[in-house]
Amino acid sequence: MACARLAALRSVLLRSIGASPRKIIWPATSRPHPALGFSSAPRLVESSSSMAAAGTEVSCGLLAGRHDAYDGIILDPESIPQSPATFTEALQVSMAAWRGAGVKGVWMRLPPTHAHCIGHAVDAGFEFHHAEKEYVMLTCWLPRDVPSPLPPNASHQVGVGAFVVNEKREVLVVQERLGPLRGKGVWKLPTGLVIAGEDITEAAEREVGEETGIKAKFDAVLAMRQAHGVAFGKSDMFFLMALKPEPGQEKVSFQAAELECAAWMPLDDYVALPTHTPLNLRLMNSCLAYLDGSYRGLWARRVQSGFKATQDLLMFGEQSLSGGRDEDAWLGLVK
Amino acid sequence: MACARLAALRSVLLRSIGASPRKIIWPATSRPHPALGFSSAPRLVESSSSMAAAGTEVSCGLLAGRHDAYDGIILDPESIPQSPATFTEALQVSMAAWRGAGVKGVWMRLPPTHAHCIGHAVDAGFEFHHAEKEYVMLTCWLPRDVPSPLPPNASHQVGVGAFVVNEKREVLVVQERLGPLRGKGVWKLPTGLVIAGEDITEAAEREVGEETGIKAKFDAVLAMRQAHGVAFGKSDMFFLMALKPEPGQEKVSFQAAELECAAWMPLDDYVALPTHTPLNLRLMNSCLAYLDGSYRGLWARRVQSGFKATQDLLMFGEQSLSGGRDEDAWLGLVK
């Protein structure tokens, strides 16, 4: 490669590179910094403008991509050759150029059509980062003297459980057809996993509807439980929620693929079952305190996270607020 | 393959296969059913015994593995040939045998040493499921008439934020050196991501210590926030916690790689900052209610999840209990 071309590439690449050490390098394809509460609006402006500046195409016979605001290159999946031989050659040339230009992290997203390139990427020094059905994400941290600060992949699955009590003080319970509880005759509350992109409150309402046919609305988060080493070695965050059923739903159906049966059971009978674990007993205490009115649990409300249009689900417990318009006024959010 | 050998394989494979439709098929390498509250102890006994029964080695010149209790095969990574040609041949023969034996889901974990086999697995009908630095997990759902019910991979990253107020009613705040807030002079609470396997309470204490040098202990979960489409398209669950600092820590240091500065700021000054988003204002309300004693937030306590030895982190809010020995007695857990 001619020196002039490399110099031009270097100047493009270095445009957003600073000298300070950086601990976390986010790919520009996702939000650069997770919106972890107490962040402020100006970053959205900067994020937007720096993305635009960083979006300059980098393609000089190399693998095409754009550099992000974190000294990294995000390769364009569309431009990656499908032929392993062509891919390998382009990658070799590209990595030399990236090193020369001070690039640190390289993000490469390979779809199933490029699965035969994965081995060659690993040979070149790339590591697996995460995968979805649609792709494997590989990363390469180029600096030899600095440990990789690339961010980890998702760490938790999220589960929900529903405490649903009707006007006769009966609790909605199920027996599972599958898994380790099969054939044990153990009654339990309806539970399930949150689907990607689903609010936990929606997940609880959906699971109750799917499993038992009962229409019920979220009312409160009562308790949470974090456990480690659950599915594929990941952690599990479980939310126990109270839901209010529409009145007059005597008949309980059940999802035959998942359940042996489902029923309304007198609450006292459920509490007295001998099958509860220590964790269950403690969760039960939250349920009973909620029922007798001594514990409200947490409210849930969709709230604008910043000055952008999207809303996030906020769960909060102070009793002075109810999530209504009065609260907006109190917080100075409406005039 | 001789008919007798196939029949023997089939009988081994079918040993734990039932006729009922199944919605979720878990690999036996992880817990078959996530411990989503309100499950009971007997399943652990069954899980253990069924794992033993299902652990029988299946290796008749095919890819070796063991079948799980969910009609699935978990391939043994150690026994998978590294040569793509040998791998492809063995996979072809194996898949025919598995189909004949009624196997449904196949789980294949390929380490970087086998990266050149990934393309051939995809050619044979396998799909990416998830990946860690150490491996790509591929799955194949064999039945042609039933949609795949294989469970999803992890859906959330988990973040923490810390509300730390000292005896002078000053709040611990930081300015970030990296990311979109860089150079904006925005004060915020210390935040960070939970490390794999870490309790959220530990994560909050660690982040405060790393970022500011202040020693502080978890006291309460004040609020949570769920957001979607955050990192790599996954969701984010954020926990705001109150921590109590050890008294007399006047001096605040700061982690130069991540922060511009860190300081104790009079609480009223922090509340009055013009940079708070609507979400921040609502979170602030939980903080102020906690400080004035009108809101306790949620306790956190490690609790035995079942009758096994491990403990999970339970967070609960009812005010009648404090997480002490009295509570154990109340729940009948101690004599």
XYZ file of C-alpha atoms in Angstrom:
670
model
C 0.000 0.000 0.000
C 1.307 3.434 -0.900
C 2.471 5.540 2.029
C 0.166 8.375 0.987
C -2.883 6.119 1.150
C -1.924 4.832 4.568
C -1.342 8.377 5.799
C -4.776 9.397 4.541
C -6.348 6.403 6.247
C -4.481 7.201 9.434
C -5.725 10.773 9.432
C -9.318 9.609 9.011
C -8.927 7.021 11.734
C -7.215 9.337 14.180
C -9.803 12.062 13.879
C -11.690 10.941 16.957
C -8.853 9.286 18.830
C -7.698 10.842 22.086
C -4.620 10.055 24.132
C -6.316 9.124 27.388
C -6.502 5.517 28.543
C -10.020 4.128 28.215
C -11.561 1.383 30.211
C -14.690 0.568 28.258
C -14.894 0.691 24.480
C -18.425 0.451 23.091
C -19.203 -0.292 19.473
C -21.023 2.581 17.823
C -23.719 0.226 16.557
C -25.124 0.140 20.068
C -25.537 3.001 22.472
C -21.981 4.049 23.445
C -22.758 4.293 27.126
C -25.654 2.459 28.756
C -28.314 4.778 30.137
C -27.628 3.938 33.750
C -29.821 6.468 35.501
C -28.569 9.895 36.475
C -27.032 10.531 33.120
C -28.002 13.702 31.399
C -29.337 14.944 28.133
C -26.261 16.645 26.648
C -24.654 13.277 25.980
C -27.401 12.490 23.494
C -26.472 15.529 21.483
C -22.825 14.582 21.556
C -23.571 10.963 20.878
C -25.554 11.901 17.820
C -22.972 14.304 16.445
C -19.996 12.083 17.185
C -21.734 9.198 15.434
C -22.122 11.378 12.377
C -18.461 12.377 12.474
C -17.418 8.804 13.119
C -19.605 7.447 10.348
C -17.082 8.263 7.625
C -16.613 5.203 5.434
C -13.151 3.620 5.655
C -12.576 1.582 2.504
C -9.213 1.672 0.746
C -9.197 -1.863 -0.614
C -9.406 -2.933 3.018
C -12.367 -4.392 4.853
C -14.863 -1.546 4.932
C -16.132 -0.073 8.144
C -16.559 3.080 10.092
C -14.618 4.134 13.117
C -16.515 4.964 16.269
C -15.872 7.555 18.952
C -13.920 5.049 21.038
C -10.843 4.345 18.889
C -12.624 1.370 17.371
C -13.617 0.132 13.924
C -17.058 -1.347 13.267
C -16.809 -3.450 10.131
C -19.690 -3.199 7.694
C -21.166 -6.752 7.501
C -22.431 -6.118 3.972
C -18.947 -5.466 2.649
C -17.200 -8.500 4.147
C -16.262 -11.020 1.417
C -18.056 -14.349 1.690
C -15.175 -16.315 0.169
C -12.839 -17.441 2.964
C -9.762 -16.888 0.766
C -10.709 -13.323 -0.191
C -11.781 -12.646 3.392
C -8.474 -13.863 4.812
C -6.407 -11.763 2.426
C -8.444 -8.604 3.063
C -8.327 -9.154 6.816
C -4.550 -9.531 6.828
C -4.001 -6.267 4.935
C -6.639 -4.490 7.009
C -5.174 -5.478 10.358
C -1.755 -4.134 9.398
C -3.357 -0.850 8.353
C -5.451 -0.633 11.520
C -2.430 -1.227 13.743
C -0.497 1.472 11.896
C -3.373 3.901 12.309
C -3.723 3.398 16.052
C -7.038 1.541 15.929
C -7.703 -0.319 19.174
C -10.855 -2.452 19.080
C -12.282 -4.089 15.936
C -15.877 -5.364 15.855
C -16.775 -7.956 13.215
C -20.315 -9.255 12.822
C -20.506 -12.398 10.672
C -23.899 -13.780 9.555
C -24.483 -17.500 8.824
C -23.642 -16.838 5.161
C -20.099 -16.018 6.333
C -19.780 -18.903 8.801
C -16.832 -20.348 6.889
C -14.903 -17.106 7.544
C -15.165 -17.481 11.336
C -12.260 -19.907 11.584
C -10.036 -17.568 9.586
C -10.969 -14.625 11.799
C -9.994 -16.686 14.856
C -6.698 -17.599 13.152
C -6.058 -13.866 12.714
C -6.520 -13.198 16.420
C -10.250 -12.482 16.740
C -12.228 -13.782 19.711
C -15.892 -14.720 20.074
C -17.841 -11.968 21.854
C -21.497 -12.954 21.603
C -23.910 -14.507 19.129
C -27.531 -14.325 18.116
C -29.334 -16.537 15.626
C -28.493 -13.960 12.946
C -24.767 -13.541 13.584
C -21.606 -14.210 15.576
C -19.891 -11.049 16.855
C -16.107 -11.321 16.960
C -13.735 -8.764 18.421
C -10.038 -8.097 18.181
C -8.168 -5.855 20.615
C -5.100 -4.670 18.724
C -2.847 -2.943 21.320
C -0.299 -5.431 22.638
C 0.558 -3.508 25.822
C -2.933 -2.712 27.124
C -5.415 -5.360 28.282
C -8.703 -5.438 26.384
C -11.397 -3.255 27.945
C -14.117 -4.319 25.502
C -17.493 -4.549 27.259
C -19.006 -7.911 28.202
C -22.111 -9.404 26.602
C -25.504 -9.788 28.300
C -25.185 -11.326 31.758
C -28.733 -12.102 32.878
C -31.955 -13.734 31.851
C -35.017 -12.183 33.470
C -37.935 -14.158 34.859
C -41.303 -13.148 36.250
C -43.768 -14.676 38.685
C -47.381 -13.607 39.240
C -49.321 -13.433 42.511
C -52.971 -13.215 41.446
C -55.736 -13.295 44.074
C -59.442 -13.024 43.213
C -62.377 -11.532 45.120
C -62.890 -14.855 46.970
C -59.332 -14.718 48.359
C -58.273 -17.561 46.063
C -54.792 -17.568 44.519
C -54.077 -18.602 40.923
C -51.786 -21.665 40.901
C -50.459 -24.119 38.327
C -48.778 -27.520 38.104
C -46.045 -27.813 35.501
C -46.116 -30.547 32.894
C -42.447 -30.220 31.956
C -39.129 -30.185 33.701
C -38.209 -31.361 37.170
C -41.614 -30.670 38.737
C -43.359 -32.997 36.278
C -45.538 -35.561 37.990
C -44.793 -34.184 41.461
C -48.196 -32.607 41.976
C -46.554 -29.400 43.189
C -48.712 -26.264 43.040
C -46.844 -23.042 42.271
C -47.469 -19.511 41.059
C -47.367 -18.945 37.268
C -43.828 -18.049 36.145
C -41.969 -17.530 32.891
C -39.120 -15.815 31.082
C -39.257 -12.282 29.711
C -39.156 -12.190 25.907
C -36.520 -9.942 24.304
C -37.653 -6.320 24.394
C -40.600 -6.982 26.729
C -41.294 -5.014 29.925
C -41.409 -7.240 33.001
C -44.946 -6.031 33.731
C -46.104 -7.068 30.244
C -44.334 -10.412 30.654
C -46.241 -11.190 33.871
C -49.600 -10.322 32.286
C -48.751 -12.388 29.187
C -47.647 -15.455 31.150
C -50.807 -15.452 33.279
C -52.953 -15.141 30.159
C -51.089 -17.821 28.199
C -50.880 -20.320 31.032
C -54.330 -19.934 32.607
C -56.532 -17.814 30.337
C -57.045 -15.351 33.207
C -56.947 -11.643 32.340
C -55.017 -9.764 35.009
C -53.300 -6.375 35.216
C -49.992 -5.536 36.870
C -50.330 -3.802 40.213
C -47.006 -3.978 42.102
C -43.511 -5.452 42.166
C -43.337 -7.299 45.495
C -39.823 -8.767 45.570
C -36.819 -9.718 43.441
C -34.327 -12.561 43.474
C -30.884 -12.714 41.818
C -29.294 -16.131 41.243
C -26.070 -17.094 39.482
C -25.020 -19.969 37.228
C -28.539 -20.628 35.984
C -28.955 -20.919 32.191
C -25.775 -21.342 30.110
C -23.850 -20.209 33.197
C -25.563 -16.803 33.178
C -27.349 -15.153 36.094
C -31.100 -14.906 36.575
C -33.073 -11.925 37.877
C -36.566 -12.867 38.998
C -39.368 -10.385 39.727
C -42.394 -11.402 41.789
C -45.359 -9.194 40.908
C -48.909 -8.775 42.175
C -51.525 -8.707 39.409
C -55.195 -7.824 39.792
C -57.548 -10.160 37.888
C -60.628 -8.868 36.111
C -63.525 -9.820 38.419
C -65.846 -12.746 37.743
C -63.370 -15.055 36.010
C -64.430 -18.338 37.622
C -63.158 -20.632 34.891
C -59.440 -21.316 34.605
C -58.151 -22.925 31.424
C -54.577 -24.151 31.079
C -51.888 -24.366 28.444
C -51.693 -28.126 27.818
C -48.189 -27.975 26.328
C -46.730 -26.548 29.534
C -49.113 -27.327 32.375
C -50.770 -30.327 33.998
C -53.453 -28.097 35.448
C -54.264 -24.630 36.747
C -56.764 -23.564 39.396
C -57.989 -21.000 41.892
C -56.937 -22.313 45.327
C -58.016 -20.860 48.699
C -55.070 -18.739 49.820
C -54.851 -20.368 53.252
C -54.580 -23.805 51.622
C -51.769 -22.576 49.381
C -49.862 -21.015 52.276
C -50.167 -24.277 54.232
C -48.681 -26.475 51.480
C -45.646 -28.468 52.693
C -43.730 -27.985 49.426
C -42.535 -24.381 49.900
C -38.791 -23.749 50.007
C -37.191 -21.192 52.375
C -37.079 -18.722 49.468
C -40.760 -19.351 48.760
C -41.685 -18.689 52.384
C -39.976 -15.322 52.302
C -41.598 -14.377 49.016
C -44.915 -15.470 50.520
C -44.396 -13.014 53.345
C -44.214 -10.156 50.822
C -47.418 -11.444 49.206
C -49.312 -11.588 52.497
C -48.121 -8.124 53.562
C -49.304 -6.801 50.195
C -52.711 -8.448 50.641
C -53.287 -7.079 54.151
C -52.331 -3.585 52.987
C -49.227 -3.189 55.152
C -46.918 -3.264 52.101
C -47.547 -1.567 48.781
C -44.553 -2.938 46.865
C -43.150 -0.924 43.969
C -45.137 1.050 41.439
C -44.184 0.755 37.771
C -44.525 3.517 35.244
C -43.100 4.298 31.822
C -40.999 7.444 32.073
C -39.138 9.505 29.536
C -35.520 8.619 30.182
C -33.972 11.824 28.920
C -34.902 14.417 26.395
C -35.333 11.829 23.670
C -38.671 10.311 22.723
C -38.251 6.804 24.147
C -39.604 5.810 27.531
C -38.198 3.319 30.003
C -39.982 1.355 32.721
C -39.292 2.870 36.142
C -40.152 1.001 39.346
C -40.205 3.016 42.563
C -41.629 2.551 46.025
C -42.067 5.777 47.957
C -45.635 6.121 49.179
C -46.020 9.866 48.646
C -46.443 9.372 44.914
C -48.863 7.255 42.956
C -47.623 7.700 39.426
C -50.419 10.082 38.475
C -50.574 13.628 37.156
C -50.095 15.032 40.646
C -46.673 13.478 40.652
C -45.786 15.091 37.343
C -46.794 18.445 38.782
C -44.841 17.798 41.955
C -41.721 17.028 39.943
C -42.176 20.109 37.805
C -42.682 18.001 34.681
C -46.013 19.577 33.733
C -47.199 23.146 34.160
C -24.522 -48.664 10.112
C -25.872 -52.043 11.139
C -29.533 -52.108 12.072
C -28.719 -53.666 15.439
C -26.411 -50.791 16.330
C -29.008 -48.219 15.356
C -31.650 -50.054 17.365
C -29.365 -50.059 20.405
C -28.696 -46.357 19.969
C -32.397 -45.708 19.594
C -33.193 -47.569 22.797
C -30.598 -45.550 24.700
C -31.844 -42.310 23.213
C -35.507 -43.040 23.809
C -35.054 -43.987 27.437
C -36.017 -40.567 28.697
C -38.210 -39.447 25.832
C -41.902 -38.937 26.498
C -44.710 -38.404 24.021
C -45.976 -35.075 25.293
C -45.330 -31.872 23.359
C -42.739 -29.700 25.077
C -42.386 -26.002 24.830
C -38.988 -25.377 26.367
C -36.046 -27.719 25.936
C -33.110 -26.997 28.240
C -29.651 -28.441 27.757
C -28.664 -30.642 30.665
C -25.379 -28.776 31.028
C -27.310 -25.944 32.617
C -30.096 -26.159 35.137
C -33.042 -27.733 33.276
C -35.568 -25.281 34.636
C -34.622 -21.830 35.902
C -35.278 -21.395 39.615
C -38.040 -18.875 39.161
C -39.300 -18.568 42.720
C -42.049 -20.765 44.068
C -40.498 -23.921 42.766
C -39.997 -26.703 45.222
C -37.346 -29.027 46.486
C -38.490 -32.358 45.008
C -37.416 -31.243 41.550
C -33.809 -31.185 42.707
C -34.013 -34.841 43.574
C -35.562 -35.646 40.230
C -33.185 -33.384 38.395
C -30.240 -35.130 39.965
C -31.484 -38.637 39.257
C -32.636 -37.883 35.726
C -29.257 -36.314 34.963
C -27.597 -39.519 36.083
C -29.892 -41.602 33.891
C -29.461 -39.200 31.007
C -25.694 -39.099 31.371
C -25.178 -42.365 29.510
C -22.505 -41.882 26.858
C -23.776 -42.127 23.278
C -20.843 -42.983 21.030
C -21.250 -45.524 18.229
C -18.826 -44.037 15.734
C -21.048 -40.968 15.821
C -20.368 -37.631 17.455
C -20.307 -38.458 21.150
C -22.694 -36.906 23.594
C -25.241 -37.600 26.236
C -28.959 -37.197 25.949
C -30.727 -34.989 28.441
C -34.139 -35.310 30.044
C -35.716 -33.152 27.342
C -35.352 -35.289 24.189
C -32.091 -33.530 23.416
C -28.458 -34.449 22.805
C -25.616 -32.479 24.373
C -22.503 -33.151 22.322
C -19.285 -33.665 24.243
C -16.951 -30.829 23.098
C -13.884 -32.947 23.847
C -14.913 -35.628 21.389
C -15.707 -33.393 18.411
C -13.089 -33.806 15.654
C -11.033 -30.699 14.974
C -10.543 -31.516 11.294
C -13.395 -29.966 9.294
C -13.512 -32.961 6.921
C -13.755 -35.544 9.715
C -16.202 -33.316 11.572
C -18.472 -32.960 8.542
C -18.560 -36.694 7.890
C -19.293 -37.570 11.517
C -21.982 -34.894 11.734
C -23.751 -36.174 8.631
C -23.910 -39.761 9.936
C -24.869 -38.564 13.415
C -27.755 -36.402 12.261
C -29.311 -39.294 10.347
C -29.030 -41.474 13.443
C -30.467 -38.784 15.715
C -33.457 -38.236 13.433
C -34.119 -41.979 13.353
C -33.953 -42.155 17.129
C -36.422 -39.328 17.713
C -33.898 -36.823 19.037
C -35.268 -33.277 18.925
C -32.736 -30.640 19.961
C -28.956 -30.941 19.480
C -26.556 -28.674 21.400
C -23.037 -28.249 19.997
C -20.416 -26.189 21.812
C -17.411 -25.369 19.612
C -14.288 -23.764 21.133
C -11.921 -21.520 19.121
C -9.830 -24.597 18.259
C -12.850 -25.842 16.285
C -13.724 -22.509 14.659
C -13.180 -23.952 11.183
C -15.970 -26.473 11.864
C -18.564 -23.747 12.480
C -19.242 -23.160 8.785
C -19.801 -26.870 8.227
C -22.204 -27.059 11.164
C -24.188 -24.171 9.655
C -24.199 -25.964 6.288
C -25.700 -28.989 8.067
C -28.557 -26.921 9.480
C -27.194 -25.682 12.813
C -27.922 -22.149 14.007
C -25.962 -19.812 16.269
C -27.443 -19.733 19.778
C -24.996 -17.742 21.903
C -21.254 -17.284 22.334
C -18.730 -16.566 25.030
C -15.023 -15.925 24.587
C -14.463 -19.661 25.098
C -17.011 -21.054 22.635
C -19.845 -20.646 20.159
C -22.978 -22.647 21.055
C -24.861 -23.935 18.029
C -28.213 -25.680 18.078
C -30.177 -27.782 15.649
C -33.881 -28.512 16.053
C -34.485 -31.736 14.140
C -38.302 -32.173 13.957
C -39.591 -30.740 10.690
C -43.227 -30.373 11.788
C -42.763 -28.651 15.159
C -41.316 -25.153 15.578
C -38.175 -24.953 17.699
C -38.877 -24.329 21.389
C -35.212 -24.055 22.364
C -34.743 -21.416 25.090
C -33.325 -17.982 24.287
C -29.932 -16.729 25.437
C -29.355 -14.030 28.059
C -31.516 -10.969 27.429
C -30.268 -8.298 29.834
C -27.200 -6.536 31.090
C -27.535 -5.305 34.663
C -26.319 -1.927 35.879
C -26.103 -0.345 39.306
C -26.095 3.199 40.632
C -25.139 4.305 44.136
C -26.729 7.039 46.268
C -24.170 7.729 49.010
C -24.750 10.569 51.495
C -22.349 11.364 54.347
C -22.939 12.775 57.833
C -22.731 16.341 56.439
C -25.625 15.670 54.049
C -23.240 15.679 51.072
C -23.816 13.287 48.172
C -21.010 11.424 46.380
C -20.896 12.502 42.715
C -18.597 11.975 39.744
C -17.876 13.398 36.295
C -17.150 10.837 33.599
C -14.005 11.039 31.499
C -15.262 8.729 28.760
C -18.270 8.436 26.543
C -20.897 11.008 25.674
C -20.662 12.929 28.962
C -16.954 13.647 28.421
C -16.128 17.307 28.747
C -19.706 18.271 29.620
C -19.034 18.942 33.292
C -22.098 16.909 34.255
C -22.193 15.621 37.850
C -23.858 12.246 38.314
C -24.066 9.401 40.806
C -21.458 6.610 40.457
C -22.753 3.864 38.140
C -21.417 0.716 36.515
C -22.165 -2.716 35.118
C -22.507 -5.863 37.201
C -19.697 -8.344 36.550
C -20.719 -11.918 35.686
C -21.699 -13.801 38.843
C -21.724 -10.694 41.051
C -24.615 -9.714 43.346
C -25.995 -6.264 42.553
C -25.264 -5.158 46.124
C -21.607 -6.177 45.775
C -21.434 -4.425 42.403
C -22.614 -1.120 43.898
C -20.069 -1.312 46.734
C -17.293 -2.231 44.285
C -18.089 0.587 41.846
C -18.123 3.216 44.609
C -14.792 1.932 45.919
C -13.139 1.714 42.498
C -14.383 5.064 41.238
C -14.006 7.210 44.367
C -12.038 5.292 47.000
C -14.973 5.661 49.408
C -15.879 2.621 51.510
C -19.658 2.251 51.664
C -22.060 -0.573 52.512
C -25.326 -1.454 50.794
C -28.415 -0.377 52.693
C -31.450 -0.435 50.364
C -32.652 -0.850 46.790
C -34.517 2.393 46.051
C -35.740 1.973 42.468
C -35.235 0.039 39.237
C -35.351 0.926 35.571
C -35.756 -1.414 32.579
C -34.717 -0.160 29.119
C -34.604 -1.942 25.775
C -32.242 -1.883 22.804
C -29.251 -0.781 24.852
C -26.032 -2.797 24.362
C -25.875 -5.114 21.331
C -29.654 -4.717 21.085
C -30.180 -6.291 24.519
C -32.171 -4.830 27.401
C -30.756 -3.157 30.492
C -31.978 -3.515 34.076
C -30.688 -0.758 36.333
C -30.853 -0.799 40.141
C -30.484 2.407 42.150
C -29.229 1.605 45.646
C -28.585 3.572 48.816
C -25.185 2.867 50.396
C -23.997 4.029 53.810
C -20.412 5.356 53.822
C -18.041 4.648 56.677
C -17.954 7.913 58.677
C -15.079 10.389 58.487
C -14.053 9.822 54.875
C -13.416 13.436 53.881
C -11.026 12.726 51.025
C -12.402 11.471 47.716
C -9.962 10.015 45.198
C -10.996 9.139 41.657
C -10.244 6.529 39.035
C -8.330 8.549 36.427
C -9.018 6.080 33.611
C -12.780 6.540 33.926
C -13.424 9.816 35.718
C -12.607 13.504 35.361
C -13.274 14.032 39.039
C -15.271 12.890 42.052
C -16.475 14.859 45.062
C -18.798 15.230 48.019
C -21.416 17.818 46.959
C -24.034 19.412 49.248
C -27.239 17.498 48.517
C -29.299 20.631 47.905
C -26.790 21.778 45.272
C -26.992 18.412 43.539
C -30.797 18.409 43.540
C -30.797 21.917 42.052
C -28.548 21.042 39.088
C -30.177 21.880 35.738
C -28.859 18.732 34.039
C -31.288 16.152 35.474
C -33.508 14.263 33.031
C -37.163 13.398 33.804
C -36.019 9.891 34.788
C -33.372 11.368 37.083
C -35.938 13.583 38.792
C -38.117 10.591 39.591
C -35.176 8.580 40.879
C -34.212 11.600 42.965
C -37.633 11.526 44.580
C -36.967 7.980 45.807
C -33.600 9.135 47.176
C -35.100 12.067 49.074
C -37.921 9.944 50.515
C -35.299 7.447 51.681
C -33.261 10.215 53.321
C -36.201 11.738 55.197
C -37.221 8.306 56.471
C -40.593 8.118 54.713
C -39.396 5.310 52.404
C -37.249 2.364 53.397
C -36.729 0.851 49.940
C -36.059 -2.872 49.655
C -33.935 -4.957 51.990
C -31.504 -7.441 50.463
C -30.540 -10.717 52.031
C -28.975 -13.961 50.871
C -31.509 -16.753 51.286
C -31.351 -20.479 50.744
C -33.292 -20.970 47.541
C -34.419 -24.521 48.170
C -33.095 -27.430 50.113
C -29.742 -27.261 48.357
C -26.719 -25.464 49.771
C -26.594 -22.428 47.481
C -28.080 -19.091 48.446
C -29.651 -16.464 46.221
C -30.015 -12.730 46.798
C -33.585 -11.867 47.792
C -34.821 -8.269 47.808
C -38.074 -7.565 49.642
C -39.809 -4.512 51.011
C -42.375 -5.265 53.696
C -41.652 -3.266 56.828
C -42.592 -5.916 59.384
C -39.340 -7.780 58.782
C -35.767 -6.626 58.976
C -33.902 -9.657 57.719
C -32.733 -10.711 61.181
C -33.102 -13.845 63.289
C -36.568 -12.787 64.392
C -37.671 -13.136 60.825
C -36.258 -16.647 60.579
C -38.226 -17.568 63.690
C -41.362 -15.939 62.328
C -41.083 -17.960 59.139
C -40.487 -21.169 61.024
C -36.996 -21.513 59.572
C -35.244 -21.820 62.947
C -36.409 -23.547 66.106
